[in-house]
Coordinates of C-alpha atoms in Angstrom, one line a residue:
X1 CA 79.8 161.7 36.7
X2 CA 79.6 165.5 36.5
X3 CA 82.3 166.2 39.3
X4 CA 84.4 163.6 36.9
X5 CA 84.0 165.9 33.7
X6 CA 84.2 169.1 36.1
X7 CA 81.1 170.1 35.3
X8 CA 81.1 171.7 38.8
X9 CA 77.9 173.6 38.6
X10 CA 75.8 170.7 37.5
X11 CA 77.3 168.5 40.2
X12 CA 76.3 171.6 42.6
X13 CA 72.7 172.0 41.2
X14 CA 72.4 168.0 41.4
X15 CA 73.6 168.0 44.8
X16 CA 71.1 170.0 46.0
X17 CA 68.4 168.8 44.5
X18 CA 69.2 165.5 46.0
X19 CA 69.7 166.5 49.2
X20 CA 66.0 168.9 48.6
X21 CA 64.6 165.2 47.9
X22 CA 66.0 163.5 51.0
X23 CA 64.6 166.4 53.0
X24 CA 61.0 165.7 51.5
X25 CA 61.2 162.4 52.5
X26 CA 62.3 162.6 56.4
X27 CA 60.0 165.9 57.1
X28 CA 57.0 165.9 54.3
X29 CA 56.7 168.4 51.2
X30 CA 54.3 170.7 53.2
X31 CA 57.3 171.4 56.0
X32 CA 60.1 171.7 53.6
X33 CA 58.0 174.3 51.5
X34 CA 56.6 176.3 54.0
X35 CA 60.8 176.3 55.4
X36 CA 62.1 177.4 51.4
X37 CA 59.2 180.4 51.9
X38 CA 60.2 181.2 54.8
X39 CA 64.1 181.3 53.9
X40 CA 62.6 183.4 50.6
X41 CA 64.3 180.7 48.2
X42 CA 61.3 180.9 46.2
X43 CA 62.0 179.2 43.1
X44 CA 62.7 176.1 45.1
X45 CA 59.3 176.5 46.8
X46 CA 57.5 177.0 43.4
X47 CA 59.4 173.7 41.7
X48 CA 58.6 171.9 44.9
X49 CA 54.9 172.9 45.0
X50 CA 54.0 171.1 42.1
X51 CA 54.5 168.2 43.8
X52 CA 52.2 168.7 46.7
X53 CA 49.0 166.9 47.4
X54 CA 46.5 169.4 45.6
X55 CA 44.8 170.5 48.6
X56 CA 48.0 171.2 50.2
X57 CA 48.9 172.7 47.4
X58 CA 46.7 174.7 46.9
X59 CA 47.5 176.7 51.0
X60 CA 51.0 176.6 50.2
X61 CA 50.3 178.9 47.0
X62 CA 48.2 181.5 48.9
X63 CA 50.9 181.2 51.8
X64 CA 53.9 182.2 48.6
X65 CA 51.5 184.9 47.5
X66 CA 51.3 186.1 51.0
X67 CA 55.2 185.9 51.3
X68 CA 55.3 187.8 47.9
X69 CA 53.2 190.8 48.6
X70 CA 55.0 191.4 51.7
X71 CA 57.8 192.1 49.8
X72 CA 56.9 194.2 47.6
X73 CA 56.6 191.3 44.6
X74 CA 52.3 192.6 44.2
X75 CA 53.0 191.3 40.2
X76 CA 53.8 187.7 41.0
X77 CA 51.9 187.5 44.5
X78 CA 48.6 188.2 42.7
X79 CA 49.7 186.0 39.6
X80 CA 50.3 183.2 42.3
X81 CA 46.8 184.1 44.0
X82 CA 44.9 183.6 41.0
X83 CA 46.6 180.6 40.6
X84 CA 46.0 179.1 44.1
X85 CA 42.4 180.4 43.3
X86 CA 41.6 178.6 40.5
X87 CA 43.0 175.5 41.9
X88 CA 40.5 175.9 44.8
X89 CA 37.6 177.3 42.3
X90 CA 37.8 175.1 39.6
X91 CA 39.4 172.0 41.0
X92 CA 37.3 172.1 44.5
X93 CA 41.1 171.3 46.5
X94 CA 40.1 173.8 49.3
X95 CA 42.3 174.0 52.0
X96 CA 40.0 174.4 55.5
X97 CA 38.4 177.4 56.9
X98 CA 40.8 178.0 59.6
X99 CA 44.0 177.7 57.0
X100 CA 41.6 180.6 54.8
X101 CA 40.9 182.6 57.8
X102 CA 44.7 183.0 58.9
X103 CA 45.8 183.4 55.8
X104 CA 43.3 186.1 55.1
X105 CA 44.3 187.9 58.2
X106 CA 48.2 188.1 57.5
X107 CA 47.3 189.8 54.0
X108 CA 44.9 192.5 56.0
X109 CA 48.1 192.7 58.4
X110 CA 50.1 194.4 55.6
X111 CA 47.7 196.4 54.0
X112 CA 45.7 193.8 51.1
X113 CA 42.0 193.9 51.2
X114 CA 40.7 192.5 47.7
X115 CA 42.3 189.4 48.3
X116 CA 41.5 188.9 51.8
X117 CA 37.9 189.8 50.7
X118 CA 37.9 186.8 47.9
X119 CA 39.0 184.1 50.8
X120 CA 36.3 185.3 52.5
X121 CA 34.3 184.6 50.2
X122 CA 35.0 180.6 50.1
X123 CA 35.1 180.4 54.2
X124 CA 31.9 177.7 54.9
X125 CA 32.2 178.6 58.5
X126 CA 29.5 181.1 59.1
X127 CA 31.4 182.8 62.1
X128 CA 34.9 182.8 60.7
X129 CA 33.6 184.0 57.6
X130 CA 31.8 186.8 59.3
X131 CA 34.1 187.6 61.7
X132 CA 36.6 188.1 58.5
X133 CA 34.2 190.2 56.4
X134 CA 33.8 192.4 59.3
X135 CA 37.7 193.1 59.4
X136 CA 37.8 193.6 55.8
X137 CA 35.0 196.6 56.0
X138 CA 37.0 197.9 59.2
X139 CA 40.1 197.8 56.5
X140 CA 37.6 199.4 54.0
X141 CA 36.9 202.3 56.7
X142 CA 40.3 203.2 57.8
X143 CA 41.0 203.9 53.9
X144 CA 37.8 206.4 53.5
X145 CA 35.9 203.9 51.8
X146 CA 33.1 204.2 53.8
X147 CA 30.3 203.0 51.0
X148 CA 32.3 199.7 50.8
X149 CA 32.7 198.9 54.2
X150 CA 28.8 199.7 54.8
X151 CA 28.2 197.3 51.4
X152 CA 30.5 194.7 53.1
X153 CA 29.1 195.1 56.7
X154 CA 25.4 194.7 55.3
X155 CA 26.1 191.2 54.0
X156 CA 28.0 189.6 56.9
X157 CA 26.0 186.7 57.7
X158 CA 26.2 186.7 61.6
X159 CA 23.5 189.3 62.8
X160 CA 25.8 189.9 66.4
X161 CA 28.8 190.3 64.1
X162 CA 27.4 192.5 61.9
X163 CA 25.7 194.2 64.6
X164 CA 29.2 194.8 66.0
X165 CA 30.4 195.8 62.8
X166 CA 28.0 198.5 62.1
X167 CA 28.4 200.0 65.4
X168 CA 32.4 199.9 65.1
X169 CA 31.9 201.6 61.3
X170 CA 30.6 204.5 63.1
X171 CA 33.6 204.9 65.3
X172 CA 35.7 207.1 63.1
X173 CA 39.6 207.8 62.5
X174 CA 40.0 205.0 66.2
X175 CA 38.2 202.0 63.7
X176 CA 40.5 199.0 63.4
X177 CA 42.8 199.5 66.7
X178 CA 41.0 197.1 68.9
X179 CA 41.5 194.6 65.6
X180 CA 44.8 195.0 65.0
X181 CA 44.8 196.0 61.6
X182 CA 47.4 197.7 59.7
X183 CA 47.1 201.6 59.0
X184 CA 48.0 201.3 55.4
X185 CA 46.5 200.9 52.3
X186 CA 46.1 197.9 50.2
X187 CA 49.3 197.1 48.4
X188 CA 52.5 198.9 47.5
X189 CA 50.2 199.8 44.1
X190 CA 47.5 200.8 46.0
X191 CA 49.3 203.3 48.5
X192 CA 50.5 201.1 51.4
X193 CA 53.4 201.6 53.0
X194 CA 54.6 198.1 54.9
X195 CA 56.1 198.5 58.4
X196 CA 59.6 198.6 58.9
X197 CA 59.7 194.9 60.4
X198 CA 57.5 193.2 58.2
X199 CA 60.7 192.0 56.5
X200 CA 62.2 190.7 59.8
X201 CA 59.4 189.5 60.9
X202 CA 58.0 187.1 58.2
X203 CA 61.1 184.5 59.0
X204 CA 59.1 182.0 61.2
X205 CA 55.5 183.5 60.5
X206 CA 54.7 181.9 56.8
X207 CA 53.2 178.5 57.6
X208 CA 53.5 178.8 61.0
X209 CA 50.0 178.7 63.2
X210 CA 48.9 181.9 64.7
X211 CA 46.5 182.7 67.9
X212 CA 43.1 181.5 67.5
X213 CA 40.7 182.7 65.3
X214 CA 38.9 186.1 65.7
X215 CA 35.6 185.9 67.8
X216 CA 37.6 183.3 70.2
X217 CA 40.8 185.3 71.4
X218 CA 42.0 187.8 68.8
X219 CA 46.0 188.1 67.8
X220 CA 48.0 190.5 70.0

């Protein structure tokens, strides 16, 4: 009807959103959403989020806030994080601990700490929660906030991890290498500066799985 009245642009916007659908349908919502991140056609992603399961849901919003940060969007990726926050808070959709954990780990990749430090905080897995505070107070370390890093290290649950933790704490400007954790700050705010092929390198990364989790092979 709209190609008829040469409303082209409707037709166009309809178009898509049809074939959007039809892709729903043959691959799943989660696929097709973590692909829109991925391509950074966000405002497809957000529309199409809405109608995810709520759990789901809820790990596709911390994986756009993730994609947002990264470039250089900190505004709308913590907006989105709070969001994807309360969803898990106040709603109890919680995706699962490993989801959390890598999630949590791409944000310490380019520089966030706060945020990595909440999902830690809502990790049931003893280990993976430890393991995760203990790369949060390395983060903590390497930015001369030494206080912090001692205040996180105390309360890591796992007495080896902590132990480990401690010990690496005391290791000086060489903490964090053996982790693999970023030499920046914590946000383009907050005086990071993102590696030159963080851009590149986030096609295929959002929603895709990583290595295992820390404490069982760490990332290269």
């Amino acid at each position: 009807m709209y190609e008829s009245l040469f409303f082209n642009l409707q037709a166009k916007e309809l178009s898509e959103r049809i074939e959007l659908i039809e892709e729903v349908l043959r691959r799943g919502g989660k696929s097709v959403v973590d692909s829109l991140v991925e391509r950074g056609d966000v405002e497809k992603a957000v529309d199409l989020i809405r109608f995810l399961d709520l759990r789901e849901r809820a790990s596709e919003m911390l994986k756009l806030s993730y994609w947002l940060f990264l470039h250089e969007r900190p505004d709308l990726g913590r907006r989105v994080f709070e969001d994807a926050m309360n969803l898990i808070l106040v709603g109890k959709f919680r995706p699962s601990d490993e989801e959390l954990f890598k999630i949590a780990r791409r944000m310490l990749r380019i520089g966030l700490v706060e945020e990595p430090l909440v999902l830690a905080g809502i990790i049931e897995d003893s280990h993976l929660a430890s393991e995760l505070l203990g790369e949060v107070a390395i983060a903590y370390r390497r930015m001369g906030e030494l206080s912090k890093a001692r205040s996180i290290a105390e309360g890591i649950p796992d007495e080896s991890v902590k132990n480990r933790v401690l010990k690496a704490l005391e290791g000086g400007e060489d903490v964090g290498h053996e982790q693999g954790l970023p030499l920046t700050g914590r946000g383009e705010e907050r005086g990071a500066v993102f590696e030159d092929d963080r851009g590149s390198e986030v096609q295929g990364e959002v929603g895709q799985e990583e290595g295992n989790p820390a404490g069982k092979g760490d990332d290269p």
